[in-house]
Short mmCIF file of C-alpha atoms in Angstrom, two decimals:
data_model
loop_
_atom_site.label_atom_id
_atom_site.label_comp_id
_atom_site.label_asym_id
_atom_site.label_seq_id
_atom_site.Cartn_x
_atom_site.Cartn_y
_atom_site.Cartn_z
CA MET Z 29 11.81 -16.08 -31.79
CA LEU Z 30 8.17 -17.36 -31.76
CA ASP Z 31 5.98 -17.25 -28.24
CA VAL Z 32 5.65 -20.50 -27.03
CA ARG Z 33 2.08 -20.06 -26.63
CA PHE Z 34 1.60 -19.29 -29.51
CA VAL Z 35 3.08 -22.18 -30.57
CA ARG Z 36 1.19 -24.64 -28.88
CA LYS Z 37 -1.94 -22.90 -29.58
CA ASN Z 38 -1.19 -22.44 -33.02
CA LEU Z 39 0.17 -25.82 -34.68
CA ASP Z 40 -2.02 -25.58 -38.28
CA GLN Z 41 -0.81 -21.83 -38.55
CA VAL Z 42 2.83 -22.12 -38.17
CA ARG Z 43 2.56 -25.48 -40.12
CA GLU Z 44 0.97 -23.60 -43.25
CA ALA Z 45 4.00 -20.46 -42.35
CA LEU Z 46 6.82 -23.24 -43.05
CA ALA Z 47 4.94 -24.89 -45.97
CA ASN Z 48 4.62 -21.63 -47.13
CA ARG Z 49 8.42 -20.99 -46.49
CA GLN Z 50 9.48 -24.16 -48.09
CA MET Z 51 10.54 -25.23 -45.03
CA LYS Z 52 10.46 -28.62 -43.07
CA LEU Z 53 10.46 -29.09 -39.52
CA ASP Z 54 8.91 -31.40 -37.44
CA LEU Z 55 6.39 -29.38 -35.11
CA ASP Z 56 5.17 -32.62 -33.18
CA GLU Z 57 8.63 -33.27 -32.33
CA PHE Z 58 7.71 -29.65 -30.74
CA SER Z 59 4.49 -30.77 -29.18
CA ARG Z 60 6.44 -33.72 -27.33
CA LEU Z 61 9.16 -32.07 -26.37
CA ASP Z 62 6.68 -29.70 -24.78
CA GLU Z 63 4.21 -31.85 -23.45
CA THR Z 64 7.40 -33.85 -21.82
CA ARG Z 65 8.78 -30.62 -20.06
CA ARG Z 66 4.96 -29.65 -18.84
CA SER Z 67 4.28 -33.19 -17.66
CA LEU Z 68 7.60 -33.12 -15.24
CA LEU Z 69 7.04 -29.77 -14.55
CA THR Z 70 3.35 -31.00 -13.19
CA GLU Z 71 4.82 -34.20 -11.61
CA VAL Z 72 7.35 -32.05 -9.93
CA GLU Z 73 4.77 -29.09 -8.65
CA ALA Z 74 2.45 -32.16 -6.83
CA LEU Z 75 5.99 -33.88 -5.10
CA LYS Z 76 6.86 -30.13 -4.08
CA THR Z 77 3.00 -30.12 -2.38
CA GLU Z 78 2.92 -33.54 -0.50
CA ARG Z 79 6.72 -32.66 0.66
CA ASN Z 80 5.40 -29.62 2.02
CA ALA Z 81 2.76 -31.16 3.61
CA SER Z 82 4.80 -34.43 4.72
CA SER Z 83 7.40 -31.61 6.80
CA GLY Z 84 4.40 -30.15 8.47
CA GLU Z 85 3.35 -33.37 9.38
CA VAL Z 86 6.59 -34.45 10.81
CA ALA Z 87 6.90 -31.39 12.89
CA LYS Z 88 3.60 -32.14 14.51
CA LEU Z 89 4.43 -35.65 15.15
CA LYS Z 90 8.25 -34.97 16.57
CA ARG Z 91 6.32 -31.89 18.91
CA ALA Z 92 4.14 -34.35 20.27
CA GLY Z 93 7.08 -36.70 21.05
CA GLN Z 94 5.98 -39.50 18.07
CA ASP Z 95 8.41 -41.55 15.76
CA ALA Z 96 8.48 -39.71 12.22
CA SER Z 97 10.96 -41.82 10.93
CA HIS Z 98 8.73 -43.51 8.06
CA LEU Z 99 7.71 -39.63 6.83
CA MET Z 100 11.23 -38.76 7.05
CA GLU Z 101 11.96 -41.52 4.46
CA ARG Z 102 9.37 -40.46 2.76
CA LEU Z 103 10.83 -37.13 2.45
CA SER Z 104 14.28 -38.29 1.61
CA ALA Z 105 12.92 -40.21 -1.66
CA ILE Z 106 10.65 -37.31 -2.37
CA SER Z 107 14.05 -34.71 -2.09
CA GLU Z 108 15.31 -37.47 -5.08
CA GLN Z 109 12.60 -37.64 -7.17
CA ILE Z 110 12.13 -33.84 -7.50
CA LYS Z 111 15.81 -33.65 -7.95
CA ALA Z 112 15.73 -36.28 -11.07
CA LEU Z 113 12.78 -34.68 -12.41
CA ASP Z 114 14.55 -31.34 -12.16
CA GLU Z 115 16.94 -32.56 -14.19
CA GLY Z 116 14.77 -33.86 -16.97
CA ALA Z 117 12.70 -30.78 -16.87
CA ARG Z 118 15.80 -28.78 -17.40
CA LYS Z 119 17.07 -31.26 -20.07
CA ALA Z 120 13.33 -31.13 -21.67
CA ASP Z 121 13.13 -26.79 -21.31
CA GLU Z 122 16.89 -26.57 -23.30
CA GLU Z 123 15.72 -28.79 -26.02
CA SER Z 124 11.93 -27.23 -26.28
CA GLU Z 125 13.89 -23.52 -26.55
CA ALA Z 126 16.61 -25.33 -28.99
CA PHE Z 127 13.97 -26.30 -31.42
CA LEU Z 128 12.05 -22.90 -30.95
CA TYR Z 129 14.69 -21.18 -32.00
CA SER Z 130 14.52 -23.41 -35.04
CA ILE Z 131 11.24 -21.82 -36.22
CA PRO Z 132 11.30 -19.03 -38.62
CA ASN Z 133 9.17 -15.68 -38.25
CA VAL Z 134 5.87 -16.71 -39.49
CA PRO Z 135 5.10 -14.31 -42.35
CA HIS Z 136 2.55 -11.54 -42.54
CA ALA Z 137 -0.41 -11.31 -44.45
CA THR Z 138 0.47 -8.78 -46.83
CA THR Z 139 4.05 -11.36 -47.39
CA PRO Z 140 3.24 -12.51 -51.06
CA VAL Z 141 3.05 -16.61 -51.16
CA GLY Z 142 5.71 -18.41 -53.60
CA LYS Z 143 8.59 -20.64 -53.86
CA ASP Z 144 11.59 -18.44 -54.44
CA GLU Z 145 12.86 -15.19 -55.96
CA ASN Z 146 11.00 -16.03 -59.30
CA ASP Z 147 7.63 -15.55 -57.44
CA ASN Z 148 8.58 -12.07 -55.72
CA PRO Z 149 6.42 -9.44 -57.11
CA VAL Z 150 7.79 -6.31 -58.47
CA MET Z 151 6.19 -3.00 -56.32
CA ARG Z 152 7.23 -0.19 -58.70
CA THR Z 153 10.32 0.95 -60.50
CA VAL Z 154 12.13 3.91 -60.78
CA GLY Z 155 14.49 5.65 -62.97
CA ASP Z 156 15.14 5.24 -66.85
CA LYS Z 157 17.96 2.88 -67.79
CA PRO Z 158 20.95 4.78 -69.70
CA ASP Z 159 21.44 4.24 -73.08
CA PHE Z 160 24.73 4.04 -74.05
CA GLY Z 161 26.33 4.43 -77.62
CA PHE Z 162 28.56 1.05 -76.47
CA THR Z 163 28.49 -1.96 -75.04
CA PRO Z 164 28.48 -1.17 -71.38
CA LYS Z 165 31.33 -2.91 -68.97
CA GLU Z 166 30.96 -4.40 -66.10
CA HIS Z 167 32.60 -3.01 -63.01
CA TRP Z 168 35.53 -4.82 -62.12
CA GLU Z 169 36.94 -4.03 -66.03
CA ILE Z 170 36.06 -0.24 -65.42
CA GLY Z 171 37.46 -0.62 -62.04
CA GLN Z 172 40.54 -2.06 -63.08
CA ASN Z 173 41.33 0.18 -66.41
CA LEU Z 174 40.67 3.18 -64.16
CA GLY Z 175 43.53 1.53 -62.31
CA THR Z 176 41.49 1.86 -58.90
CA LEU Z 177 40.62 -1.72 -58.13
CA ASP Z 178 42.91 -4.16 -57.41
CA PHE Z 179 42.33 -7.88 -56.52
CA ASP Z 180 45.53 -9.90 -56.72
CA ARG Z 181 46.79 -7.43 -54.16
CA ALA Z 182 44.03 -8.23 -52.12
CA ALA Z 183 44.39 -12.11 -53.16
CA LYS Z 184 47.94 -11.59 -51.95
CA LEU Z 185 47.21 -10.21 -48.86
CA THR Z 186 43.84 -12.21 -47.74
CA GLY Z 187 42.47 -14.37 -50.18
CA ALA Z 188 39.87 -14.90 -52.68
CA ARG Z 189 36.16 -12.19 -52.15
CA PHE Z 190 38.82 -9.42 -50.97
CA ALA Z 191 39.57 -5.92 -52.58
CA VAL Z 192 41.94 -3.36 -52.83
CA LEU Z 193 40.61 0.23 -53.84
CA TRP Z 194 42.99 2.59 -54.98
CA GLY Z 195 43.00 6.38 -55.32
CA ASP Z 196 39.71 7.67 -56.70
CA LEU Z 197 37.82 4.82 -55.84
CA ALA Z 198 38.92 4.57 -51.96
CA LYS Z 199 37.86 8.32 -52.04
CA LEU Z 200 34.08 7.80 -53.68
CA GLU Z 201 33.93 5.01 -50.83
CA ARG Z 202 34.29 7.04 -48.53
CA ALA Z 203 32.22 9.94 -50.03
CA LEU Z 204 29.36 7.46 -50.51
CA ALA Z 205 29.41 6.87 -46.63
CA ALA Z 206 29.47 10.08 -45.52
CA PHE Z 207 26.96 11.12 -48.02
CA MET Z 208 24.62 8.44 -46.66
CA LEU Z 209 25.08 9.03 -42.89
CA ASP Z 210 24.27 13.17 -43.79
CA MET Z 211 21.25 12.29 -45.88
CA HIS Z 212 19.57 9.95 -42.72
CA THR Z 213 20.86 12.12 -39.80
CA GLY Z 214 20.09 15.57 -41.44
CA GLN Z 215 17.14 14.67 -43.17
CA HIS Z 216 15.94 11.40 -42.25
CA GLY Z 217 16.16 12.19 -38.08
CA TYR Z 218 18.37 8.91 -37.43
CA THR Z 219 20.71 9.18 -34.55
CA GLU Z 220 24.65 7.85 -35.94
CA VAL Z 221 26.15 5.64 -33.62
CA SER Z 222 29.14 3.88 -33.68
CA THR Z 223 29.31 0.43 -32.27
CA PRO Z 224 32.08 -2.51 -32.31
CA TYR Z 225 32.83 -4.81 -34.92
CA ILE Z 226 33.09 -7.63 -33.16
CA VAL Z 227 30.12 -9.14 -31.00
CA ASN Z 228 29.39 -11.92 -28.46
CA SER Z 229 27.07 -14.74 -29.00
CA ASP Z 230 24.15 -13.22 -27.33
CA SER Z 231 23.85 -10.27 -29.14
CA LEU Z 232 23.94 -12.85 -32.40
CA ARG Z 233 21.19 -15.07 -31.04
CA GLY Z 234 19.11 -12.15 -29.97
CA THR Z 235 19.05 -11.04 -33.76
CA GLY Z 236 18.92 -14.38 -35.04
CA GLN Z 237 21.90 -15.52 -36.98
CA LEU Z 238 22.53 -17.63 -34.25
CA PRO Z 239 22.16 -20.82 -33.59
CA LYS Z 240 21.07 -21.20 -37.10
CA PHE Z 241 23.51 -19.26 -39.42
CA ALA Z 242 26.49 -19.76 -37.63
CA GLU Z 243 28.23 -21.56 -40.89
CA ASP Z 244 28.27 -17.82 -42.04
CA LEU Z 245 29.83 -16.06 -39.56
CA PHE Z 246 33.44 -15.31 -38.81
CA LYS Z 247 34.39 -16.51 -35.07
CA LEU Z 248 37.10 -16.08 -33.36
CA ASP Z 249 39.27 -18.80 -32.01
CA PHE Z 250 40.29 -17.28 -28.54
CA LYS Z 251 36.98 -15.93 -27.30
CA ASP Z 252 32.94 -15.88 -27.54
CA PHE Z 253 33.39 -13.43 -29.99
CA TYR Z 254 32.42 -13.10 -33.96
CA LEU Z 255 32.87 -10.41 -36.64
CA ILE Z 256 29.75 -8.52 -37.36
CA PRO Z 257 27.97 -10.09 -40.26
CA THR Z 258 26.16 -6.90 -40.51
CA ALA Z 259 25.66 -3.59 -38.43
CA GLU Z 260 21.91 -4.70 -37.81
CA VAL Z 261 23.72 -6.96 -34.95
CA PRO Z 262 25.05 -4.30 -32.54
CA VAL Z 263 22.73 -1.76 -33.13
CA THR Z 264 19.66 -3.55 -32.19
CA ASN Z 265 21.69 -5.48 -28.95
CA LEU Z 266 21.92 -1.98 -27.94
CA HIS Z 267 19.08 -2.22 -26.37
CA ARG Z 268 18.83 -5.62 -25.21
CA ASP Z 269 17.46 -6.56 -21.93
CA GLU Z 270 16.03 -3.12 -21.23
CA THR Z 271 12.52 -1.70 -21.52
CA LEU Z 272 12.54 1.33 -23.31
CA GLU Z 273 9.93 4.55 -22.78
CA GLU Z 274 6.39 4.72 -25.22
CA ALA Z 275 7.27 8.20 -25.48
CA ASP Z 276 10.96 7.89 -26.83
CA LEU Z 277 9.27 5.43 -29.89
CA PRO Z 278 10.53 5.02 -32.47
CA ARG Z 279 14.13 5.26 -32.16
CA ALA Z 280 16.03 5.56 -35.07
CA TYR Z 281 19.95 4.36 -35.66
CA CYS Z 282 22.52 4.84 -38.33
CA ALA Z 283 25.53 3.25 -38.33
CA TYR Z 284 28.44 2.79 -40.89
CA THR Z 285 30.47 -0.46 -40.02
CA PRO Z 286 32.57 -3.00 -42.23
CA CYS Z 287 30.56 -6.24 -42.59
CA PHE Z 288 32.03 -9.57 -42.73
CA ARG Z 289 30.60 -12.79 -43.87
CA SER Z 290 31.90 -16.31 -44.88
CA GLU Z 291 29.39 -16.97 -47.95
CA ALA Z 292 28.90 -19.97 -47.16
CA GLY Z 293 26.90 -21.65 -49.88
CA SER Z 294 27.93 -19.69 -52.30
CA TYR Z 295 31.16 -21.28 -54.03
CA GLY Z 296 30.77 -20.10 -57.69
CA LYS Z 297 28.75 -17.30 -57.24
CA ASP Z 298 29.67 -13.40 -58.43
CA THR Z 299 33.16 -14.83 -58.52
CA LYS Z 300 34.33 -11.67 -60.04
CA GLY Z 301 33.78 -7.84 -58.85
CA LEU Z 302 32.49 -6.58 -55.68
CA ILE Z 303 28.95 -7.66 -55.54
CA ARG Z 304 29.97 -10.88 -53.12
CA GLN Z 305 32.97 -10.35 -50.58
CA HIS Z 306 34.15 -11.95 -47.33
CA GLN Z 307 34.31 -7.95 -46.25
CA PHE Z 308 32.21 -5.08 -47.24
CA ASP Z 309 31.25 -1.76 -45.67
CA LYS Z 310 27.42 -0.63 -45.00
CA VAL Z 311 25.15 2.31 -43.66
CA GLU Z 312 22.77 0.85 -41.87
CA LEU Z 313 19.31 1.76 -40.43
CA VAL Z 314 17.69 0.38 -37.49
CA ARG Z 315 14.38 1.43 -35.56
CA PHE Z 316 12.45 0.18 -32.77
CA CYS Z 317 9.02 1.10 -32.30
CA ARG Z 318 5.25 0.04 -31.02
CA PRO Z 319 3.88 -2.77 -32.82
CA GLU Z 320 0.69 -0.54 -33.82
CA ASP Z 321 3.69 1.37 -35.88
CA SER Z 322 5.25 -1.19 -37.23
CA TYR Z 323 4.35 -1.46 -40.89
CA GLU Z 324 4.06 2.40 -40.90
CA GLN Z 325 7.52 2.56 -40.24
CA LEU Z 326 8.53 -0.81 -42.63
CA GLU Z 327 7.25 1.88 -45.36
CA LEU Z 328 9.24 4.76 -44.49
CA LEU Z 329 12.37 2.96 -43.67
CA THR Z 330 12.20 1.94 -47.34
CA ASN Z 331 11.63 4.95 -48.80
CA HIS Z 332 14.86 6.18 -46.81
CA ALA Z 333 16.80 3.77 -48.18
CA GLU Z 334 14.97 4.41 -52.20
CA GLU Z 335 15.90 7.92 -51.16
CA VAL Z 336 19.88 7.44 -51.65
CA LEU Z 337 19.43 6.05 -55.10
CA LYS Z 338 16.75 8.69 -56.06
CA ARG Z 339 19.47 11.71 -55.17
CA LEU Z 340 22.49 9.69 -57.08
CA LYS Z 341 19.83 8.96 -59.62
CA LEU Z 342 20.61 5.19 -60.32
CA PRO Z 343 17.58 3.15 -61.53
CA TYR Z 344 16.17 0.66 -59.52
CA ARG Z 345 12.86 -1.22 -58.61
CA VAL Z 346 11.42 -2.72 -55.34
CA ILE Z 347 10.03 -6.06 -55.00
CA ALA Z 348 8.30 -7.71 -51.88
CA LEU Z 349 9.80 -10.94 -51.18
CA CYS Z 350 7.71 -14.01 -51.36
CA THR Z 351 7.53 -16.36 -48.64
CA GLY Z 352 10.00 -19.05 -49.97
CA ASP Z 353 12.04 -16.24 -50.28
CA LEU Z 354 12.02 -14.63 -47.11
CA GLY Z 355 14.75 -14.26 -44.52
CA PHE Z 356 14.19 -16.58 -41.52
CA SER Z 357 13.38 -13.58 -38.99
CA SER Z 358 11.37 -11.45 -41.41
CA ALA Z 359 7.72 -11.48 -40.97
CA LYS Z 360 7.73 -8.82 -44.44
CA THR Z 361 10.91 -8.17 -46.40
CA TYR Z 362 11.17 -5.76 -49.38
CA ASP Z 363 14.15 -5.61 -50.88
CA ILE Z 364 15.76 -2.75 -53.52
CA GLU Z 365 17.56 -3.78 -56.52
CA VAL Z 366 19.41 -1.69 -58.40
CA TRP Z 367 20.10 -1.93 -62.34
CA LEU Z 368 23.71 -2.66 -63.48
CA PRO Z 369 23.61 -2.17 -66.95
CA GLY Z 370 27.02 -4.37 -67.35
CA GLN Z 371 25.11 -7.50 -66.52
CA ASN Z 372 21.96 -6.48 -67.78
CA ALA Z 373 20.54 -7.23 -64.65
CA TYR Z 374 18.99 -5.61 -61.26
CA ARG Z 375 20.89 -6.77 -58.35
CA GLU Z 376 19.79 -6.33 -54.62
CA ILE Z 377 21.67 -3.47 -52.78
CA SER Z 378 18.90 -3.44 -49.81
CA SER Z 379 16.64 -5.47 -47.71
CA CYS Z 380 14.25 -3.66 -45.53
CA SER Z 381 12.90 -6.02 -43.23
CA ASN Z 382 9.81 -5.62 -40.35
CA PHE Z 383 10.88 -8.79 -37.76
CA GLU Z 384 8.11 -7.46 -35.57
CA ASP Z 385 8.54 -8.80 -32.13
CA PHE Z 386 10.67 -11.95 -33.34
CA GLN Z 387 14.23 -10.31 -32.77
CA ALA Z 388 12.80 -8.45 -29.17
CA ARG Z 389 11.29 -11.95 -27.91
CA ARG Z 390 14.76 -13.09 -28.19
CA ALA Z 391 17.04 -10.10 -26.88
CA GLY Z 392 14.67 -9.09 -24.28
CA ILE Z 393 14.00 -5.78 -26.08
CA ARG Z 394 10.95 -4.45 -23.80
CA PHE Z 395 9.03 -0.60 -23.88
CA LYS Z 396 6.42 0.26 -21.25
CA PRO Z 397 3.39 2.48 -22.49
CA LYS Z 398 1.84 5.20 -20.21
CA GLY Z 399 0.18 3.33 -17.38
CA GLY Z 400 0.68 0.27 -18.38
CA LYS Z 401 2.41 -3.06 -18.59
CA SER Z 402 5.83 -3.25 -20.62
CA GLN Z 403 5.53 -5.20 -23.53
CA LEU Z 404 7.47 -6.12 -26.23
CA ALA Z 405 9.20 -3.62 -29.12
CA HIS Z 406 8.93 -4.23 -32.44
CA THR Z 407 11.88 -4.27 -34.36
CA LEU Z 408 13.19 -3.23 -37.91
CA ASN Z 409 16.56 -2.81 -40.10
CA GLY Z 410 17.21 -1.88 -44.14
CA SER Z 411 20.69 -1.28 -45.64
CA ALA Z 412 20.89 2.43 -46.70
CA LEU Z 413 22.67 1.32 -48.62
CA ALA Z 414 25.70 -1.24 -49.16
CA VAL Z 415 28.33 0.94 -49.97
CA GLY Z 416 30.22 -1.21 -52.17
CA ARG Z 417 27.41 -2.21 -54.68
CA THR Z 418 26.39 1.26 -54.80
CA MET Z 419 29.96 2.14 -56.01
CA VAL Z 420 29.73 -1.04 -58.39
CA ALA Z 421 26.17 0.70 -59.77
CA ILE Z 422 27.92 4.16 -60.43
CA LEU Z 423 30.75 2.49 -62.29
CA GLU Z 424 28.65 0.91 -64.45
CA ASN Z 425 25.73 3.38 -64.94
CA CYS Z 426 27.63 6.29 -65.16
CA GLN Z 427 30.80 4.88 -67.37
CA GLN Z 428 31.52 6.52 -70.31
CA ALA Z 429 32.68 5.41 -73.25
CA ASP Z 430 36.79 6.47 -73.04
CA GLY Z 431 36.87 4.73 -70.21
CA SER Z 432 35.80 7.24 -67.54
CA VAL Z 433 32.94 7.52 -65.16
CA VAL Z 434 31.10 10.55 -64.41
CA ILE Z 435 30.61 11.05 -60.83
CA PRO Z 436 26.46 11.83 -59.68
CA GLU Z 437 26.35 15.36 -59.22
CA ALA Z 438 25.50 14.87 -55.11
CA LEU Z 439 28.90 13.17 -54.39
CA VAL Z 440 30.77 16.19 -55.92
CA PRO Z 441 30.85 18.23 -53.06
CA TYR Z 442 32.05 14.65 -50.88
CA MET Z 443 34.63 14.24 -53.53
CA GLY Z 444 36.30 17.58 -53.06
CA GLY Z 445 34.16 19.33 -56.66
CA GLN Z 446 35.97 16.33 -58.33
CA THR Z 447 33.53 15.39 -61.59
CA VAL Z 448 34.72 12.07 -63.07
CA LEU Z 449 37.06 9.36 -62.60
CA SER Z 450 39.42 8.96 -65.40
CA PRO Z 451 41.92 6.07 -66.29
CA LYS Z 452 45.11 6.91 -64.77
#
């Protein structure tokens, strides 16, 4: 959430940011609500001042044995006015706050201006695409030929956009998660955390999923509970309404969790395979830092996510999201896209974002500099990586002509020495 004082004083900048994001939002309505709220509060304060003065005058008259009934009638009228104005101010405050929650973050100056994903510049390309002597297959065909990827039984159990993994592929999923967690905790300095997979609405509001993206969430009917769309939500909210010590920053956490998304608005997209599932696993990185450090921290976090692909020897590229493709809460985002030869395309496998103080203001996450007043922290997060999409990349990039798949060398110890996935 943006600071109301910032929006009030920088309406033209916020309008420009909305235009660059290809978003339409009537900021004049915000100004009207804000002015109404401030006018009502000013009127209430004036009436309270009058009430205090009149109360003192009533006391004087009573001490002097004089009639104070006319002032007491006025006091009663003032109290009724204050009550009505307070209710109006409360409603205006709620409407103003709801409007603030609908305003996205202002993109950082280094975020490229553009309309959509076609305007995202490529920052770097890493690794060589495999050169096959045959036409590469897509991952779902490879997995089904291996006898390890089962969509039919998943549909029987639940429905579309779910998968059952058998044998070696289930083992590979577990190996990937362990490999990623060991790298980030052992070499990149992250603290591993295990959190609930169900959160309340306050947590989702804190990271920006609510109220705007309610339709993307799975809500449990019987309580104020939601299945997490990403570990970003519980991990960021670990410090909700807390004040951290500056000496403890930056803080870096990683978590391996399932993620649940309704995929609203994605009808007809990626209906085959593991790319767009309702349930998938992910290793998430979350960092908390001082404002002056956050863009250095974004580069660091992105490098940590890239390192997973480098160790697995999977070709990829890094793009900077333009303003028209930028996430609601983000000020700047890098997407990492892995090469999928079966699809002959790069596909997103990680997003690494700096939210600046946008989430921290919503969630009340602060830090206290030594000898100074507390201030809002900056929060960052990134997938490192989406496990299912990493499996997709391994199946497609490491496939062989006979239908087998070579396991990346870095994963062999996590696979108990197994080097190849072979058709059963």
